[in-house]
Short mmCIF file of C-alpha atoms in Angstrom, two decimals:
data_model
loop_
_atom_site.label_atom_id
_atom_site.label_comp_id
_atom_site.label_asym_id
_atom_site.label_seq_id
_atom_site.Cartn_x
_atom_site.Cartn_y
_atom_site.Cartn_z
CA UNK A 133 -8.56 23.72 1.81
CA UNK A 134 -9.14 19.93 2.19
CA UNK A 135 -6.79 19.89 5.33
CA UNK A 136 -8.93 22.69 6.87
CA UNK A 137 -12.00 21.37 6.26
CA UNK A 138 -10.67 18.16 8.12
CA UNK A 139 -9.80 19.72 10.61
CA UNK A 140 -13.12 21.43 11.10
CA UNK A 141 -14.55 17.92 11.03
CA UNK A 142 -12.56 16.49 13.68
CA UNK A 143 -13.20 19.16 16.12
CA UNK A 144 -16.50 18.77 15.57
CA UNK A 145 -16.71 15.00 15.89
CA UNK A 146 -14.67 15.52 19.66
CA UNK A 147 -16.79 18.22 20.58
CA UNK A 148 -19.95 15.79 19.97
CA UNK A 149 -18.12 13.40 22.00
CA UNK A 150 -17.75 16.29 25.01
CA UNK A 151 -21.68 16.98 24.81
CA UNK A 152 -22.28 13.09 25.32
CA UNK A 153 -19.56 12.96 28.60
CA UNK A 154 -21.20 15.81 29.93
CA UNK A 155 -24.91 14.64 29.62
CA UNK A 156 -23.68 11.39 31.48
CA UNK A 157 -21.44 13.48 34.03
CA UNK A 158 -24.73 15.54 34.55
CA UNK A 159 -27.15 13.42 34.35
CA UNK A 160 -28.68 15.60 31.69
CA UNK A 161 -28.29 19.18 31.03
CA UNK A 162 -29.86 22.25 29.00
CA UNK A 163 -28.33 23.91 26.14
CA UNK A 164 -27.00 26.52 28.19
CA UNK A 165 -25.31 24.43 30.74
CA UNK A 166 -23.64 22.52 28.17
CA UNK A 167 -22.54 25.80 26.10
CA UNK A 168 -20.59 27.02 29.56
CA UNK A 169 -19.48 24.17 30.53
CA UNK A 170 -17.25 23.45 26.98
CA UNK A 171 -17.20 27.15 26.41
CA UNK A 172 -18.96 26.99 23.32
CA UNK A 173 -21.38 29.13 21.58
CA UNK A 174 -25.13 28.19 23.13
CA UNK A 175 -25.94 27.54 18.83
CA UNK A 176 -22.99 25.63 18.88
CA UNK A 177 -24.35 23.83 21.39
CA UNK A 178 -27.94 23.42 20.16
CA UNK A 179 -26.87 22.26 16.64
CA UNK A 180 -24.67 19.19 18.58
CA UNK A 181 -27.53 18.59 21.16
CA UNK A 182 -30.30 18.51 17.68
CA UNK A 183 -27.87 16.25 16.12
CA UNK A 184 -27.78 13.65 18.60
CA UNK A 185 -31.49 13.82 19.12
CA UNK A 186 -32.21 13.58 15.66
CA UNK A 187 -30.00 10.24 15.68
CA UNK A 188 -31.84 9.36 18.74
CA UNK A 189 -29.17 9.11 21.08
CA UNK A 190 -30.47 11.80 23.08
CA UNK A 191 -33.88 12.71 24.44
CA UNK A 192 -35.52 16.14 25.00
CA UNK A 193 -37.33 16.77 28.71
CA UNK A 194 -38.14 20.01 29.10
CA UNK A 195 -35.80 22.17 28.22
CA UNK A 196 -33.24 19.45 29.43
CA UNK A 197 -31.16 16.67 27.29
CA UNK A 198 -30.30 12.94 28.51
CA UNK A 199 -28.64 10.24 26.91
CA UNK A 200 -30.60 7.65 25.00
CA UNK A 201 -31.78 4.52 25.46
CA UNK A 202 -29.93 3.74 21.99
CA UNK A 203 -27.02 3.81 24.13
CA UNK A 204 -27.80 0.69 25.89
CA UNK A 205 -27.71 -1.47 22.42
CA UNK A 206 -24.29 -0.21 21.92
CA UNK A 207 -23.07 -0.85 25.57
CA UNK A 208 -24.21 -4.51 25.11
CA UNK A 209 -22.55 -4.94 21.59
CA UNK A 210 -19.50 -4.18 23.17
CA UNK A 211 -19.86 -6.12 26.35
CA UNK A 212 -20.08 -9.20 24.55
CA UNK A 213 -17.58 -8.69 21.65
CA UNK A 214 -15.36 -11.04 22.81
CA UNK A 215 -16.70 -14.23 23.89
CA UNK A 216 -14.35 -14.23 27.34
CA UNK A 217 -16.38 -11.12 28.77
CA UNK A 218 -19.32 -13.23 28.28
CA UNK A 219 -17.76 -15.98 30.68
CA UNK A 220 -16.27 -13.46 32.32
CA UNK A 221 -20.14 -12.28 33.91
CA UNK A 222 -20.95 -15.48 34.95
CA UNK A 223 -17.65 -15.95 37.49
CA UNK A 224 -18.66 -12.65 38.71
CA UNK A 225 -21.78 -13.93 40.06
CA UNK A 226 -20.21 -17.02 41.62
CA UNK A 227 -17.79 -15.10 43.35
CA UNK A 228 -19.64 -12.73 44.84
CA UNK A 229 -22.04 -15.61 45.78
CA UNK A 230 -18.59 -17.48 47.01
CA UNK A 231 -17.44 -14.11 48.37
CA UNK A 232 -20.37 -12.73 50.14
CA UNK A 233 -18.51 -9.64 49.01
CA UNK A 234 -18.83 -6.86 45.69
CA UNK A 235 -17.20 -8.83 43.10
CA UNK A 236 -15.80 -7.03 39.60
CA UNK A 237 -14.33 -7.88 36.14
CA UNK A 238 -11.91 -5.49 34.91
CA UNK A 239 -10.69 -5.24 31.50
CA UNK A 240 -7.66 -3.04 30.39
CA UNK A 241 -8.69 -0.31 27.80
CA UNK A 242 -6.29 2.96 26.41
CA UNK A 243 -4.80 2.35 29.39
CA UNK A 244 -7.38 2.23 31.63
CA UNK A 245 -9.31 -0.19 33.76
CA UNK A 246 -12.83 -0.87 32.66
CA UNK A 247 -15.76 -2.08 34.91
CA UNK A 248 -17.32 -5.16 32.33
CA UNK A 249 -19.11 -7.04 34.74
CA UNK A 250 -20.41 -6.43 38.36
CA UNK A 251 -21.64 -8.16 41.19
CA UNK A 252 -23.15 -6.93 44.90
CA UNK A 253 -22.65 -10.38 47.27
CA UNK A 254 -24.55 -10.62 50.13
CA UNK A 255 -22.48 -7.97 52.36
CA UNK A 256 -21.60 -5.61 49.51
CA UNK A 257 -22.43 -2.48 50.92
CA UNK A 258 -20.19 -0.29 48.49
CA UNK A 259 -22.10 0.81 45.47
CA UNK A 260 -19.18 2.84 43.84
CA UNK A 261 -18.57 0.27 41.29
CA UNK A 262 -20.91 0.37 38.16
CA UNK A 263 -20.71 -1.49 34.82
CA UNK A 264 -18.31 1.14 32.31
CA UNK A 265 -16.94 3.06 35.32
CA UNK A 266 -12.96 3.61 34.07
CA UNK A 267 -10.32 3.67 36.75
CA UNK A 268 -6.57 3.81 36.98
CA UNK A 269 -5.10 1.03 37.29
CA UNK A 270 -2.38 1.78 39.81
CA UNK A 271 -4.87 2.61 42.38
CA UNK A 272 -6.63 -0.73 42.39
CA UNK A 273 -6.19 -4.46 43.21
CA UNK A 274 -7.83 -5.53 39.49
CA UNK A 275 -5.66 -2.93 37.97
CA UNK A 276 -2.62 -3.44 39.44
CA UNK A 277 -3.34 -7.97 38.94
CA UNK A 278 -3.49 -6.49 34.99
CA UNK A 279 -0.35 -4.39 35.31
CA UNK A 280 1.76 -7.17 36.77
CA UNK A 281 0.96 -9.50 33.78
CA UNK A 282 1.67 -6.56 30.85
CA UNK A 283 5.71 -6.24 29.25
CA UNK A 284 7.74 -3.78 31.19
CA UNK A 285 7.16 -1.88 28.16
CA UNK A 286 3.41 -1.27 27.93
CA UNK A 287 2.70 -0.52 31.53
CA UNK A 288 5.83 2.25 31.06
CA UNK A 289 3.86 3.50 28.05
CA UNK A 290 0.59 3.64 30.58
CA UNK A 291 2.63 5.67 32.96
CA UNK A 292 3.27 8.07 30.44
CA UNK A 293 0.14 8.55 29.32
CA UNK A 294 -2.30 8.19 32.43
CA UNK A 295 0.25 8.93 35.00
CA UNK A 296 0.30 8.17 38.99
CA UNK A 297 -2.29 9.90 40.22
CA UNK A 298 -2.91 10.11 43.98
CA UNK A 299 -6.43 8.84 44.74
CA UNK A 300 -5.89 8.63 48.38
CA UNK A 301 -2.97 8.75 50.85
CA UNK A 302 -2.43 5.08 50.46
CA UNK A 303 -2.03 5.27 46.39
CA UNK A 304 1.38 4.38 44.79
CA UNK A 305 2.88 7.76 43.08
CA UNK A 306 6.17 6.66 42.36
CA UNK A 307 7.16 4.33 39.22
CA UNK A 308 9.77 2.41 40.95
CA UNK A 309 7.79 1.64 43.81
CA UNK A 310 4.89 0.82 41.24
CA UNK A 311 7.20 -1.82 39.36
CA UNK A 312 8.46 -3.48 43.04
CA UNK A 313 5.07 -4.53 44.08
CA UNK A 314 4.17 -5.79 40.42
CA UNK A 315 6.78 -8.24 40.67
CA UNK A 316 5.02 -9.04 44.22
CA UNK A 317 2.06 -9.76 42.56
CA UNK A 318 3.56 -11.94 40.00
CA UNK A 319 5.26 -13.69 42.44
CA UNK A 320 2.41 -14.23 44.74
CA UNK A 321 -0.18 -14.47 42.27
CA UNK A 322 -2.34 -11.87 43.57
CA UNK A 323 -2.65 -7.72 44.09
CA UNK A 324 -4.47 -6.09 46.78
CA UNK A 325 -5.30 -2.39 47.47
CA UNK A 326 -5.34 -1.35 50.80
CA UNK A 327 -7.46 1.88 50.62
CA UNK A 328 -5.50 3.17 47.92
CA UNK A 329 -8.43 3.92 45.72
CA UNK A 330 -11.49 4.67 48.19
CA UNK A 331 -10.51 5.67 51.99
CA UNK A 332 -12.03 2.62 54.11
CA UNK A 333 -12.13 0.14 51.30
CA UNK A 334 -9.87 -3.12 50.90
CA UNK A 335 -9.61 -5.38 47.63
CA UNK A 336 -7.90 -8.04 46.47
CA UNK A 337 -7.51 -8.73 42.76
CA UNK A 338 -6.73 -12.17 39.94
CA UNK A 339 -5.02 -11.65 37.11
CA UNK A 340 -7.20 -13.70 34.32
CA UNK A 341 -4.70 -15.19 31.68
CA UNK A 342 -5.26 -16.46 28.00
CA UNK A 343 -3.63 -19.53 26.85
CA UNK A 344 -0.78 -17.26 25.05
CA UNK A 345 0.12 -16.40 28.99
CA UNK A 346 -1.15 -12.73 27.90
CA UNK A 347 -3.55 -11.12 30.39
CA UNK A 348 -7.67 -10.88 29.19
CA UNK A 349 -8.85 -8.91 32.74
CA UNK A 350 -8.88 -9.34 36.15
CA UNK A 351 -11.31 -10.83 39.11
CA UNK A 352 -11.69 -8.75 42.10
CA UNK A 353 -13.39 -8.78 45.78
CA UNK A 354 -14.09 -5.30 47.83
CA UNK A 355 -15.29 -4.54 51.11
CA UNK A 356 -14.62 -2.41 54.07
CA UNK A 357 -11.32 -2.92 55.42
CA UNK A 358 -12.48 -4.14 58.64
CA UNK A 359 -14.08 -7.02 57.08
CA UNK A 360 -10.98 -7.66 54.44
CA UNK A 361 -7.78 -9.17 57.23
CA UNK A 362 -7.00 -11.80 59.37
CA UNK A 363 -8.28 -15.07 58.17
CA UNK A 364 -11.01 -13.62 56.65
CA UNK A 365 -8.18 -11.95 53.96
CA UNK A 366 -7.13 -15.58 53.18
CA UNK A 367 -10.44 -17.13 52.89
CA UNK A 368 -11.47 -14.44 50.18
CA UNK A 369 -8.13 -14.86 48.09
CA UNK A 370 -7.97 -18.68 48.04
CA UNK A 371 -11.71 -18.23 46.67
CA UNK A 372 -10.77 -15.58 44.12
CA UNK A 373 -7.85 -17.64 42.92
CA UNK A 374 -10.10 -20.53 42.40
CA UNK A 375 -13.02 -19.03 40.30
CA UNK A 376 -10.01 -16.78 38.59
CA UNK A 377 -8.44 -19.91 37.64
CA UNK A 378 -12.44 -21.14 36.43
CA UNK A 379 -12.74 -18.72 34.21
CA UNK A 380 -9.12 -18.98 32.48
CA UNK A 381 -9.63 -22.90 31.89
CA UNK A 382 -13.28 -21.46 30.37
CA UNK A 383 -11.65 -19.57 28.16
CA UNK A 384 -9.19 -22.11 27.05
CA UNK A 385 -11.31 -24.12 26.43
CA UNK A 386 -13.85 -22.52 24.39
#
């Protein structure tokens, strides 16, 4: 009886957790959208829609439901947990002010990359990269910086539980060939992604190190590709390097 009744809980608590993806996928939704969508019963739906108004993480507009402004409280909380993310926002700034380009902090998370901190630069005309956005970390130049600095081990565990997912034509799909350019990276010090996440898009990514050697995130530049070669290329990773190796004597030092 007491297993069952656990159970019941459980699926409840994920299902709550479905209704608060979807209102964010959305950008709000009524109580039938939501009821198709995760093929539930439209009461089922209601009573999880109530409850999270009732908490006041969701608000009623009509007859549709959006996430709360309690949210932002706990999206803060986390951002600043640990005191590196905290540096971590101010390098941001200065290298997209350095960079003239979209600058990003990434932190590793259930294997996952994590937007913590962004920056536009002068000439960052991509808006695709918003604070909480999750990515794979194959696919990208901050991603694959994080990859290169995790045991053999972890990033085979990441494999198995993300997979290689082809993002564009350009994306790495093959393990072997994933764990050849990681040793690049760590031999070079950098990543880069050449359109391997978003067609027409070049990055270059930092691995950000704690004292222990482990890795705490990565720094990264974007930009159209035709902007991202030549000299230009060279300028932007001596710069990332730099502020990348900022922020790790930061941390080190706090």
């Amino acid at each position: 009886m007491a297993t069952n009744t656990t159970d019941r809980s459980l699926k409840t608590t994920i299902m709550t957790f479905k209704v608060v993806e979807l209102l964010k996928a959305r950008e709000g939704a009524g109580v039938t959208e939501v009821a198709d969508e995760l093929g539930i019963a439209p009461s089922t739906a209601h009573n999880h829609l109530s409850t999270l108004e009732a908490q006041q993480y969701v608000v009623k507009e009509g007859d549709t439901y959006h996430l709360g402004l309690r949210f932002i409280g706990l999206g803060n909380f986390v951002r600043t947990r640990k005191q590196g993310f905290g540096k971590a926002e101010h390098y941001t700034t200065v290298l997209s002010e350095e960079s003239e380009c979209r600058s990003i902090f990434t932190a590793e998370e259930h294997g996952r990359g994590v937007y913590i901190h962004t920056a536009p630069g002068k000439h960052g005309v991509w808006t695709q990269s918003t604070v909480g956005k999750r990515i794979y970390l194959h696919s990208t130049a901050s991603g694959k910086a994080i990859l290169a600095h995790m045991p053999r081990e972890r990033v085979e565990e990441i494999v198995e539980q993300v997979g290689l997912p082809r993002e564009t034509e350009q994306t790495i799909d093959d393990q072997a060939d994933l764990f050849a350019e990681l040793e690049t990276i760590r031999e070079r010090g950098y990543a880069t992604n050449v359109e391997e996440q978003i067609e027409g898009v070049r990055a270059i990514g930092a691995p950000v190190l704690q004292p222990d050697g482990s890795v705490f995130g990565a720094l990264s530049v974007a930009g159209p590709s035709n902007r991202m070669k030549g000299d230009r290329f060279d300028e932007l990773t001596e710069i990332l390097l730099g502020i990348a190796n900022e922020l790790e004597l930061s941390i080190a030092l706090s």
